[in-house]
Amino acid sequence: MTPETDTAKGAARADGSGVGVQLVGLRRSFGPTRALDELSIDIAPGEFVAFLGPSGCGKTTALRIIAGLDDADSGEVLVGGKDIRRLPANRRDMGMVFQAYSLFPNMTARDNVAFGLRMRKVRKRARRQKAEEVLGLVGLAGYADRYPSQMSGGQQQRVALARALAIEPRVLLLDEPLSALDAKVRGELRDEIRRIHLEIGTTTVFVTHDQEEALTLADRVAVINYGRLQQIGPPTEIYERPRTEFVADFIGLTNRLPGVAKDGTVAVLDTRVPLLEGSVESGEVTVLVRPEAMHVTPRDDGNGRIAMVSFRGSICMLRVRLVTDALVLVQMPSAEATQFSAGDPVQASVRSVPVLAVAPGDRPGSRAADVESDPSLSPDAADAVG
Amino acid sequence: MTARASSIGRRSLLRNVLRWVIFVVVGGYLLIPLVAMLEFSTRETPTAMAWKRTALGWKGIADNPSVMSAIVLSLELAALTVVVMLFLLAPTMVWVHLRVPKMRRVIEFISLLPLTIPAIVIVVGLAPVYSRLMPVIGQSPLVLTFIYVVLVLPYAYRSIDASLRSIDIETLAQAARGLGASWLQVFLRIVVPSIRAGLLSAAVLSIALVLGEFTISSLLVYDTLQVIVNQVGQDNAQVAVAVSLAALLFGFVLLFIVSTVGAGRRRAARATAIEAGLEEGDLYE
């Protein structure tokens, strides 16, 4: 995962034709479960915003409320400055792509794409022309006469995207559209979505639980947990300057180290580093440090030993067992890491980058190290570091 | 090596023989009664087997006005039953699936209830209702439609329900709504074509059931096909058997049409997909 710069992504909005979307204090409960709890998000015209969070955090509920497929208990949904809560779904002019394959099985790709135009009483020739144009946009120019059962999952999702785009929606809503696809197709379609957004500039809301998708696609990422907005900002900010423990833990890998905070800084592993906004500012704390913010140097009387070196191409991940028995993960360029091997005594320290300090929790050690030791969790998380 | 090859060959031969034996036994079990009906209905002398054949029994169908009017009545009843059943059940089931899924169990229970109630009980229960309705709706035997709709509910429900469950109707409806479709357009343009096979199957089952129904129409003294077959059978068994066989064949033809329509679509989809170089797994991933 390499978060792109916000400036580069901001260019996408230059020719944007979308409208702004504001969610104001949205609340939604399902029985005793509160899916949305005063959720407020402001999306600029033409912006690509990803709602990111774990399963059940309320991100899909928020998207469905925007689409008109669900009603909020309270709060407002403003599109282009107008409250649309009373508008039924079929009059909201929003294009939506679902997680499940949702092509109409009785229609060809062309008819699927033209369906929204047909509902708008567009003439047959214009419908056909537009459908073929949009199918070309998603790279399926030759597939117009195929039925959904004659297409692969990736092709079906492309047609679903074309169908949503054909009506030139005010807002494009994407509800985990890539999660049912295999890794290769997912990567391809992700790039397509990005390219198409750059090309047409429609305001887009993308719901996902996959941080890699969110960080690589979106202009801004809204991290949601338990129906509440944890943080919203450009991917680099979310990654480098998390404001809550949840965001720091959920995005990428994090070492959890004990420290003492004082005067806007924290002493951790014999280093004093500045604190991020939202940190606990005094007393004993748990410091959340990214693997790439860690550093090791060879030292016989150091504070730990290398437990394992994992080669990852241009970078290496080093697991260091500290004298306190905690395990930390350190990321460094492979060229530098070649001098280390398992058992080497080292001095682990933290680079002078701002870190988040939270109240001491009951989770000693490192989430990064936990993830590393659990192969079933490692691929995505490891990518997230890379 | 040779011994192993011959053992495999023997097993394969045994399997083939077994397949044929099962095929012949099952085929015979199903076909022999039909062949016997055909044989009996075309005998020159009904009381004795003979090689000489006659079509008098079959011609008797056309010659007997009560048989012909019973056939027409039963076909009318079947058509009306299908129309009323589809009109009532399909929108209700779709609405329940989409908007009030909690009611699915209730609708299922109500729809399956007629299976557990004997026909005689239905008649006894409905006779007083009919006696009050007769002055309003008239004496036409087509009033049987109302009972038949109840009678076919369990079978029609099962067919439509299976079809609805085989597609993600909720997502399809939401997609259509998002694209600007009204609920009526969702129903007519998206749901009905998607569950066409289930609707067709419900219709065929209903037709078969109505054409074969005897108890209720007999107890309510309406001359439907089976009632007339029973009456004619007392005078001319050959005509009765010919009519029964014709009704059975009519049902088979309907079933064949339904299965051919479904299979044809699936075959065409698979063929185009294979032509396009897609693996079977890709299609259903």
XYZ file of C-alpha atoms in Angstrom:
671
model
C 0.000 0.000 0.000
C 1.481 3.270 -1.066
C -0.817 6.148 -0.257
C -0.685 8.667 -3.063
C -0.229 12.314 -2.359
C -3.335 14.360 -1.764
C -2.206 16.891 -4.367
C -2.160 14.283 -7.104
C -5.613 13.093 -6.161
C -6.982 16.569 -5.822
C -6.394 16.985 -9.547
C -9.253 14.546 -10.078
C -11.681 17.183 -8.964
C -10.545 19.848 -11.375
C -13.184 19.065 -14.002
C -15.610 17.398 -11.605
C -19.278 17.631 -12.430
C -20.567 16.216 -9.165
C -22.486 17.757 -6.314
C -21.626 18.046 -2.647
C -23.043 15.566 -0.134
C -23.468 16.304 3.545
C -24.466 13.772 6.150
C -25.567 15.623 9.257
C -25.984 13.820 12.570
C -27.279 10.577 11.078
C -28.665 8.075 13.547
C -29.925 4.616 12.710
C -30.688 1.718 15.036
C -31.649 -1.860 14.294
C -33.330 -3.030 17.484
C -30.834 -2.544 20.289
C -27.924 -2.186 17.845
C -26.968 1.355 16.966
C -25.649 1.244 13.388
C -25.102 4.996 13.024
C -24.450 7.302 15.928
C -24.481 11.000 15.027
C -22.521 10.418 11.830
C -21.614 13.663 10.083
C -19.499 13.776 6.935
C -19.076 16.566 4.408
C -18.168 15.497 0.873
C -17.080 18.120 -1.659
C -18.388 18.149 -5.256
C -16.423 15.707 -7.418
C -14.624 14.219 -4.447
C -13.913 10.498 -4.069
C -14.470 9.537 -0.444
C -14.041 6.051 0.964
C -16.019 4.911 4.005
C -13.650 2.499 5.710
C -14.288 0.362 8.760
C -14.700 -3.158 10.029
C -17.789 -5.260 9.263
C -20.867 -3.929 11.046
C -19.419 -0.455 11.627
C -22.309 1.255 9.819
C -20.584 2.253 6.584
C -22.999 0.370 4.318
C -25.967 1.671 6.315
C -24.746 5.228 5.672
C -24.430 4.491 1.947
C -27.895 2.932 1.785
C -29.357 5.990 3.494
C -27.726 8.225 0.871
C -29.158 5.969 -1.865
C -32.636 6.001 -0.321
C -32.647 2.263 0.292
C -32.854 2.792 4.039
C -34.151 5.575 6.276
C -32.260 7.307 9.050
C -33.989 7.572 12.430
C -32.805 11.164 12.575
C -30.328 13.481 10.876
C -30.131 14.982 7.420
C -28.793 13.975 4.022
C -28.067 17.005 1.895
C -27.201 16.613 -1.772
C -26.361 19.826 -3.578
C -27.538 21.621 -0.444
C -31.048 20.078 -0.490
C -32.376 17.595 2.041
C -33.297 14.453 0.082
C -34.632 12.291 2.894
C -38.178 12.448 1.552
C -37.185 11.575 -2.017
C -37.733 7.891 -2.887
C -34.738 5.929 -4.175
C -35.947 6.027 -7.789
C -35.926 9.840 -7.835
C -32.534 10.507 -6.291
C -30.441 10.245 -9.464
C -27.742 8.161 -7.880
C -25.812 5.363 -9.493
C -25.060 2.427 -7.258
C -22.867 -0.630 -7.637
C -23.472 -3.431 -5.166
C -21.213 -5.997 -3.600
C -23.365 -8.833 -4.951
C -23.631 -9.206 -8.709
C -26.755 -7.247 -9.442
C -27.138 -7.365 -13.219
C -30.649 -8.128 -14.396
C -30.329 -11.747 -15.569
C -32.967 -11.413 -18.280
C -31.170 -8.567 -20.056
C -28.017 -8.297 -22.130
C -25.161 -6.083 -20.982
C -26.425 -3.363 -23.335
C -29.976 -3.556 -21.972
C -28.690 -3.555 -18.412
C -26.684 -0.412 -19.049
C -29.554 1.229 -20.891
C -32.120 0.343 -18.208
C -31.754 3.577 -16.246
C -32.038 5.592 -19.460
C -35.151 3.650 -20.419
C -36.691 4.558 -17.068
C -35.898 8.176 -17.948
C -37.695 7.738 -21.268
C -34.575 8.358 -23.361
C -35.168 7.412 -27.018
C -34.040 3.966 -28.109
C -31.265 5.088 -30.434
C -29.802 7.474 -27.859
C -30.017 4.755 -25.190
C -28.195 2.297 -27.353
C -25.510 4.796 -28.265
C -24.960 5.822 -24.650
C -24.891 2.195 -23.458
C -22.209 1.293 -25.956
C -20.222 4.402 -25.141
C -20.236 3.600 -21.406
C -19.472 -0.069 -22.018
C -16.448 1.152 -23.959
C -15.473 3.319 -20.995
C -15.299 0.250 -18.736
C -13.439 -1.778 -21.366
C -16.325 -4.022 -22.471
C -17.074 -2.628 -25.903
C -17.511 -6.063 -27.484
C -19.716 -7.505 -24.753
C -22.951 -5.603 -25.361
C -24.932 -8.666 -26.460
C -23.834 -10.951 -23.642
C -26.156 -11.979 -20.833
C -24.856 -11.835 -17.251
C -24.628 -15.637 -17.183
C -22.202 -15.394 -20.095
C -19.793 -13.102 -18.258
C -17.242 -13.562 -15.480
C -17.661 -11.846 -12.105
C -15.220 -9.082 -13.009
C -17.013 -8.396 -16.284
C -20.362 -8.312 -14.494
C -19.103 -5.726 -12.023
C -17.764 -3.629 -14.916
C -21.189 -3.734 -16.545
C -22.759 -2.811 -13.185
C -20.382 0.160 -13.026
C -21.278 1.120 -16.601
C -24.976 0.853 -15.732
C -24.517 3.174 -12.772
C -22.528 5.660 -14.869
C -24.880 5.636 -17.867
C -27.499 7.719 -16.082
C -24.845 10.374 -15.354
C -25.648 10.231 -11.642
C -25.257 13.150 -9.298
C -23.466 10.822 -6.906
C -21.874 7.446 -7.591
C -22.236 4.982 -4.712
C -20.013 1.906 -4.632
C -20.841 -0.676 -1.964
C -17.815 -2.962 -1.695
C -17.952 -3.618 -5.446
C -14.647 -5.476 -5.508
C -14.982 -7.789 -2.549
C -16.493 -10.721 -4.459
C -13.677 -10.729 -7.030
C -10.368 -12.549 -6.985
C -7.215 -10.576 -6.224
C -6.076 -10.057 -9.826
C -9.449 -8.876 -11.128
C -9.917 -6.756 -8.002
C -6.663 -4.909 -8.694
C -7.582 -4.324 -12.337
C -11.055 -3.048 -11.572
C -9.744 -0.849 -8.771
C -7.480 0.885 -11.269
C -10.397 1.197 -13.687
C -12.567 2.853 -11.042
C -9.804 5.328 -10.289
C -9.258 6.065 -13.989
C -12.959 6.549 -14.638
C -13.318 8.897 -11.679
C -10.402 10.944 -12.949
C -12.117 11.050 -16.335
C -15.654 11.986 -15.303
C -15.218 13.513 -11.856
C -18.554 12.405 -10.380
C -18.838 12.709 -6.605
C -18.155 9.175 -5.446
C -18.671 7.347 -2.163
C -16.877 4.034 -1.933
C -17.618 1.679 0.947
C -14.980 -0.864 1.841
C -13.430 -2.750 4.727
C -10.205 -3.102 2.738
C -7.781 -0.379 3.799
C -5.608 -0.892 0.727
C -8.567 -0.134 -1.555
C -9.558 2.896 0.480
C -6.069 4.371 0.736
C -5.169 3.862 -2.920
C -8.486 5.024 -4.412
C -9.887 7.832 -2.338
C -9.202 11.550 -2.145
C -10.245 11.287 1.484
C -10.889 8.331 3.751
C -13.569 8.371 6.438
C -12.765 5.787 9.097
C -15.949 4.646 10.856
C -16.363 2.458 13.908
C -19.526 1.635 15.872
C -21.436 4.084 13.656
C -19.213 6.995 14.598
C -16.748 8.877 12.444
C -13.302 8.253 13.876
C -11.338 10.382 11.453
C -11.631 11.760 7.951
C -8.744 12.994 5.877
C -6.441 12.292 2.951
C -4.935 8.777 2.989
C -1.477 10.055 3.997
C -2.932 11.894 6.969
C -4.992 8.897 8.059
C -1.939 6.687 7.846
C 0.690 9.001 9.297
C -1.342 11.046 11.733
C -4.061 8.843 13.212
C -6.126 10.660 15.818
C -7.546 7.681 17.667
C -6.260 4.349 18.827
C -8.807 2.634 16.591
C -7.556 4.393 13.448
C -3.917 3.694 14.323
C -4.732 0.050 14.961
C -7.098 -0.458 12.019
C -4.912 1.146 9.347
C -1.607 -0.555 8.684
C 0.526 -2.210 11.335
C 1.289 -0.744 14.731
C 3.773 -1.481 17.499
C 2.452 -0.816 21.008
C 5.217 0.300 23.333
C 5.177 1.676 26.875
C 6.249 5.308 27.299
C 6.002 8.363 29.490
C 4.386 11.506 28.071
C 5.282 15.012 29.150
C 5.103 18.487 27.584
C 3.893 17.388 24.171
C 6.508 14.660 23.802
C 6.842 11.050 24.868
C 9.853 9.072 25.962
C 9.828 5.666 24.343
C 12.712 3.209 23.960
C 15.151 5.847 25.260
C 14.059 8.302 22.573
C 11.882 11.391 22.997
C 9.455 11.973 20.134
C 6.677 14.511 19.534
C 3.051 13.581 20.190
C 0.258 13.661 17.638
C -2.939 15.612 18.233
C -5.384 13.538 20.270
C -2.654 11.877 22.364
C -2.703 11.461 26.138
C -0.239 14.187 27.116
C 1.079 13.196 30.515
C 1.948 10.161 32.558
C 2.406 6.543 31.582
C 1.043 5.794 28.131
C 1.013 3.209 25.360
C 2.754 4.594 22.308
C 1.573 3.453 18.869
C 4.488 3.342 16.442
C 4.479 2.262 12.798
C 7.153 -0.322 11.830
C 8.726 2.183 9.443
C 9.034 4.693 12.304
C 11.249 2.185 14.140
C 14.976 1.918 13.689
C 17.604 -0.640 14.772
C 21.374 -0.399 14.996
C 23.834 -3.176 15.864
C 24.884 -2.915 19.507
C 26.183 -5.606 21.864
C 24.550 -4.080 24.946
C 21.396 -3.066 23.056
C 17.804 -3.386 24.248
C 16.880 -6.392 22.110
C 17.818 -9.154 19.701
C 16.706 -9.849 16.160
C 14.159 -12.669 16.257
C 13.526 -12.950 12.539
C 14.306 -11.200 9.261
C 11.644 -11.379 6.530
C 12.684 -10.319 3.038
C 9.916 -8.455 1.160
C 11.692 -7.283 -1.978
C 12.803 -3.692 -1.589
C 12.071 -3.747 2.138
C 12.724 -6.126 5.002
C 10.646 -6.694 8.125
C 12.661 -7.366 11.248
C 11.087 -8.842 14.349
C 12.970 -7.711 17.407
C 12.563 -9.329 20.830
C 13.149 -6.581 23.407
C 14.737 -7.244 26.803
C 11.259 -6.633 28.262
C 10.179 -9.690 26.180
C 7.920 -7.538 23.985
C 8.116 -8.214 20.270
C 8.327 -5.268 17.868
C 8.287 -5.042 14.109
C 10.785 -2.850 12.303
C 10.646 -2.010 8.611
C 13.791 -0.953 6.782
C 15.214 -0.968 3.252
C 16.542 -4.380 2.294
C 19.965 -2.902 1.517
C 20.290 -1.825 5.173
C 18.774 -4.969 6.595
C 21.336 -7.336 5.049
C 23.693 -6.687 8.000
C 21.219 -8.319 10.405
C 20.457 -11.929 11.083
C 18.482 -13.758 13.749
C 20.099 -13.569 17.208
C 22.057 -10.348 16.581
C 22.004 -7.931 19.525
C 20.549 -4.566 18.486
C 19.411 -1.246 19.862
C 15.808 -0.557 18.814
C 14.684 3.036 18.825
C 11.963 5.273 17.461
C 12.605 7.840 14.739
C 11.718 11.403 15.559
C 8.287 11.372 13.946
C 5.046 12.304 15.712
C 3.354 9.327 17.367
C 0.018 8.690 19.027
C 0.019 7.997 22.756
C -3.034 6.390 24.333
C -3.931 5.372 27.865
C -2.015 2.231 28.832
C -4.096 -0.707 27.641
C -4.109 -4.369 28.398
C -2.427 -5.288 25.118
C 1.343 -5.373 25.626
C 3.635 -5.996 22.671
C 2.763 -5.179 19.104
C -0.219 -5.714 16.823
C 2.311 -5.814 14.040
C 4.071 -8.694 15.724
C 0.741 -10.448 16.340
C -0.125 -10.106 12.681
C 3.285 -11.297 11.611
C 2.998 -14.410 13.712
C -0.442 -15.246 12.337
C -0.085 -16.319 8.699
C -3.814 -16.109 8.141
C -3.732 -12.388 8.844
C -0.429 -11.463 7.345
C -0.852 -10.908 3.573
C -3.074 -7.838 3.670
C -1.435 -6.438 6.727
C 2.004 -6.976 5.282
C 0.946 -5.251 2.087
C -0.389 -2.447 4.157
C 3.078 -1.852 5.537
C 4.694 -2.149 2.111
C -1.520 -55.221 -16.143
C -3.766 -57.188 -18.500
C -5.667 -58.722 -15.562
C -6.204 -55.227 -14.124
C -7.407 -53.886 -17.478
C -9.837 -56.778 -17.855
C -11.118 -56.198 -14.280
C -11.738 -52.516 -15.066
C -13.469 -53.524 -18.314
C -15.710 -55.973 -16.436
C -16.668 -53.335 -13.866
C -17.475 -50.843 -16.607
C -19.611 -53.428 -18.419
C -21.418 -54.249 -15.163
C -22.105 -50.575 -14.559
C -23.532 -50.173 -18.056
C -25.736 -53.236 -17.673
C -26.980 -51.960 -14.301
C -27.789 -48.576 -15.829
C -29.808 -50.217 -18.572
C -31.627 -52.493 -16.153
C -32.644 -49.506 -13.994
C -33.625 -47.542 -17.098
C -35.770 -50.381 -18.439
C -37.443 -51.116 -15.070
C -38.259 -47.449 -14.338
C -39.258 -46.780 -17.953
C -41.480 -49.875 -17.945
C -43.067 -48.906 -14.622
C -44.007 -45.510 -16.055
C -44.808 -46.502 -19.619
C -46.613 -49.847 -19.282
C -49.810 -48.280 -17.803
C -49.835 -45.714 -20.612
C -49.277 -48.373 -23.268
C -51.997 -50.473 -21.633
C -54.359 -47.485 -21.765
C -53.554 -46.958 -25.435
C -53.970 -50.655 -26.112
C -57.326 -50.800 -24.314
C -58.660 -47.612 -25.882
C -57.923 -48.925 -29.385
C -59.182 -52.505 -28.974
C -61.790 -53.645 -31.444
C -63.402 -55.855 -28.813
C -63.092 -54.332 -25.373
C -63.501 -57.622 -23.568
C -60.695 -59.536 -25.328
C -57.133 -58.970 -26.470
C -56.722 -58.967 -30.244
C -54.377 -57.620 -32.869
C -57.104 -55.708 -34.640
C -57.204 -52.028 -33.685
C -59.877 -49.351 -33.883
C -59.951 -45.599 -33.293
C -63.602 -45.645 -32.221
C -62.772 -44.909 -28.586
C -60.777 -41.822 -29.596
C -63.383 -40.739 -32.114
C -65.906 -41.064 -29.279
C -64.249 -38.086 -27.600
C -65.208 -35.811 -30.454
C -68.594 -37.478 -30.991
C -69.628 -37.185 -27.347
C -70.773 -33.604 -26.731
C -70.578 -33.941 -22.951
C -66.928 -35.024 -23.192
C -66.089 -32.106 -25.463
C -67.873 -29.570 -23.247
C -66.149 -31.071 -20.173
C -62.770 -30.696 -21.881
C -63.551 -27.081 -22.749
C -64.795 -26.394 -19.213
C -61.722 -27.944 -17.603
C -59.410 -25.985 -19.896
C -61.303 -22.775 -19.070
C -61.078 -23.576 -15.371
C -57.366 -24.320 -15.718
C -56.717 -21.059 -17.547
C -58.762 -19.016 -15.056
C -57.115 -20.733 -12.106
C -53.662 -19.963 -13.501
C -54.547 -16.316 -14.129
C -56.115 -15.759 -10.683
C -53.354 -17.715 -8.921
C -50.552 -15.782 -10.646
C -52.332 -12.477 -10.142
C -52.771 -13.117 -6.416
C -49.733 -15.136 -5.468
C -46.849 -13.714 -7.516
C -47.158 -10.053 -6.439
C -47.873 -11.096 -2.846
C -44.815 -13.313 -2.671
C -42.568 -10.741 -4.306
C -43.825 -8.035 -1.968
C -43.291 -10.271 1.059
C -39.760 -11.174 -0.098
C -38.855 -7.540 -0.682
C -40.714 -5.553 1.929
C -41.927 -7.772 4.757
C -39.628 -10.801 4.894
C -40.814 -11.469 8.440
C -44.174 -12.510 6.956
C -42.592 -15.149 4.728
C -43.276 -17.964 7.212
C -46.900 -16.893 7.631
C -47.496 -16.797 3.872
C -45.777 -20.152 3.485
C -47.943 -21.673 6.218
C -51.155 -20.334 4.687
C -50.145 -21.448 1.202
C -49.246 -24.967 2.296
C -52.354 -25.407 4.431
C -54.527 -26.867 1.620
C -52.140 -29.837 1.453
C -53.227 -30.915 4.905
C -56.963 -30.431 4.402
C -58.779 -33.258 2.585
C -60.819 -32.203 -0.441
C -64.042 -33.366 1.215
C -63.416 -31.043 4.155
C -62.814 -28.138 1.776
C -66.098 -28.878 0.030
C -68.048 -29.201 3.277
C -66.511 -25.939 4.462
C -67.078 -24.058 1.222
C -70.549 -25.399 0.320
C -72.390 -22.929 2.589
C -70.237 -20.085 1.260
C -71.063 -21.084 -2.312
C -74.778 -21.406 -1.544
C -74.760 -17.784 -0.382
C -72.605 -16.619 -3.268
C -74.560 -18.398 -5.990
C -77.291 -15.767 -6.241
C -74.592 -13.130 -6.689
C -72.042 -14.844 -8.906
C -74.423 -17.147 -10.752
C -74.479 -20.919 -11.362
C -71.573 -21.056 -13.787
C -69.231 -23.980 -13.141
C -66.406 -21.472 -13.520
C -66.993 -20.569 -9.864
C -64.918 -23.675 -9.158
C -61.956 -21.435 -9.976
C -62.028 -20.021 -6.450
C -61.616 -23.458 -4.870
C -59.042 -24.508 -7.413
C -56.934 -21.438 -6.680
C -56.841 -22.545 -3.046
C -56.123 -26.122 -4.089
C -53.125 -25.240 -6.281
C -51.611 -22.792 -3.749
C -49.107 -25.204 -2.164
C -47.647 -26.310 -5.508
C -47.614 -22.859 -7.053
C -46.111 -21.411 -3.867
C -43.271 -23.934 -3.909
C -42.433 -23.253 -7.562
C -42.446 -19.473 -7.237
C -40.640 -19.537 -3.910
C -37.847 -21.721 -5.338
C -37.472 -19.271 -8.216
C -37.402 -16.247 -5.923
C -34.795 -17.864 -3.701
C -32.581 -18.703 -6.655
C -31.984 -15.021 -7.438
C -30.942 -12.118 -5.250
C -34.264 -10.398 -5.763
C -33.622 -7.784 -3.088
C -30.424 -6.525 -4.700
C -31.977 -6.617 -8.170
C -34.954 -4.599 -6.960
C -32.698 -2.101 -5.198
C -30.547 -1.758 -8.308
C -33.636 -1.133 -10.437
C -35.049 1.361 -7.928
C -31.746 3.201 -7.872
C -31.873 3.429 -11.657
C -35.269 5.105 -11.515
C -37.773 2.229 -11.719
C -41.101 2.413 -9.886
C -42.211 -0.634 -7.874
C -44.526 -1.696 -10.710
C -41.657 -1.446 -13.195
C -39.434 -3.423 -10.837
C -42.083 -6.156 -10.704
C -42.896 -6.287 -14.397
C -39.505 -5.620 -15.958
C -37.114 -7.222 -13.501
C -38.779 -9.709 -11.168
C -41.264 -11.408 -13.495
C -38.724 -12.111 -16.266
C -36.220 -13.322 -13.669
C -38.631 -15.844 -12.140
C -40.276 -16.792 -15.434
C -39.342 -20.467 -15.053
C -40.956 -20.605 -11.603
C -44.124 -18.907 -12.833
C -44.313 -21.260 -15.799
C -43.787 -24.252 -13.580
C -46.492 -23.014 -11.167
C -48.834 -22.583 -14.124
C -48.169 -26.083 -15.483
C -48.657 -27.700 -12.081
C -51.898 -25.793 -11.652
C -53.172 -26.863 -15.075
C -52.275 -30.493 -14.392
C -54.001 -30.338 -11.017
C -57.176 -28.755 -12.372
C -57.389 -31.181 -15.311
C -57.055 -34.116 -12.926
C -59.343 -32.860 -10.155
C -62.376 -35.055 -9.503
C -63.536 -35.011 -5.870
C -64.541 -31.390 -5.474
C -66.256 -30.963 -8.840
C -68.081 -34.274 -8.382
C -69.295 -33.378 -4.877
C -70.414 -29.938 -6.049
C -72.023 -31.567 -9.111
C -70.120 -29.805 -11.860
C -69.354 -31.705 -15.069
C -65.609 -31.246 -15.346
C -63.360 -33.549 -17.365
C -62.734 -36.151 -14.657
C -66.402 -36.256 -13.650
C -67.435 -36.899 -17.252
C -64.625 -39.426 -17.714
C -66.053 -41.260 -14.726
C -69.582 -41.130 -16.136
C -68.566 -42.109 -19.654
C -66.466 -44.898 -18.221
C -69.635 -46.531 -16.941
C -71.114 -46.618 -20.487
C -68.026 -46.763 -22.668
C -64.786 -47.533 -20.885
C -62.717 -47.114 -24.057
C -63.745 -43.474 -24.535
C -63.090 -42.814 -20.834
C -59.598 -44.311 -21.067
C -58.907 -42.411 -24.313
C -59.889 -39.114 -22.649
C -57.732 -39.892 -19.602
C -54.776 -40.754 -21.793
C -55.262 -37.570 -23.835
C -55.334 -35.501 -20.638
C -52.140 -37.183 -19.424
C -50.397 -36.588 -22.738
C -51.504 -32.957 -22.668
C -49.859 -32.610 -19.225
C -46.667 -34.270 -20.478
C -46.485 -31.928 -23.454
C -46.851 -28.926 -21.146
C -44.099 -30.201 -18.837
C -41.868 -30.894 -21.825
C -42.357 -27.344 -23.108
C -41.466 -25.879 -19.699
C -38.339 -27.971 -19.284
C -37.243 -27.294 -22.884
C -37.648 -23.535 -22.496
C -35.503 -23.501 -19.305
C -32.866 -25.912 -20.599
C -32.641 -24.110 -23.947
C -31.718 -20.831 -22.265
C -29.144 -22.498 -20.006
C -27.599 -24.370 -22.942
C -27.360 -21.214 -25.046
C -25.731 -19.292 -22.185
C -23.189 -22.047 -21.576
C -22.389 -22.424 -25.266
C -21.732 -18.695 -25.711
C -19.652 -18.610 -22.560
C -17.516 -21.539 -23.658
C -17.146 -19.933 -27.075
C -15.921 -16.816 -25.269
C -13.260 -18.892 -23.518
C -14.793 -18.662 -20.048
C -14.368 -21.525 -17.632
C -17.465 -22.984 -16.009
C -16.240 -21.636 -12.658
C -15.894 -18.093 -14.025
C -19.574 -18.003 -14.826
C -20.713 -18.724 -11.340
C -17.890 -17.215 -9.281
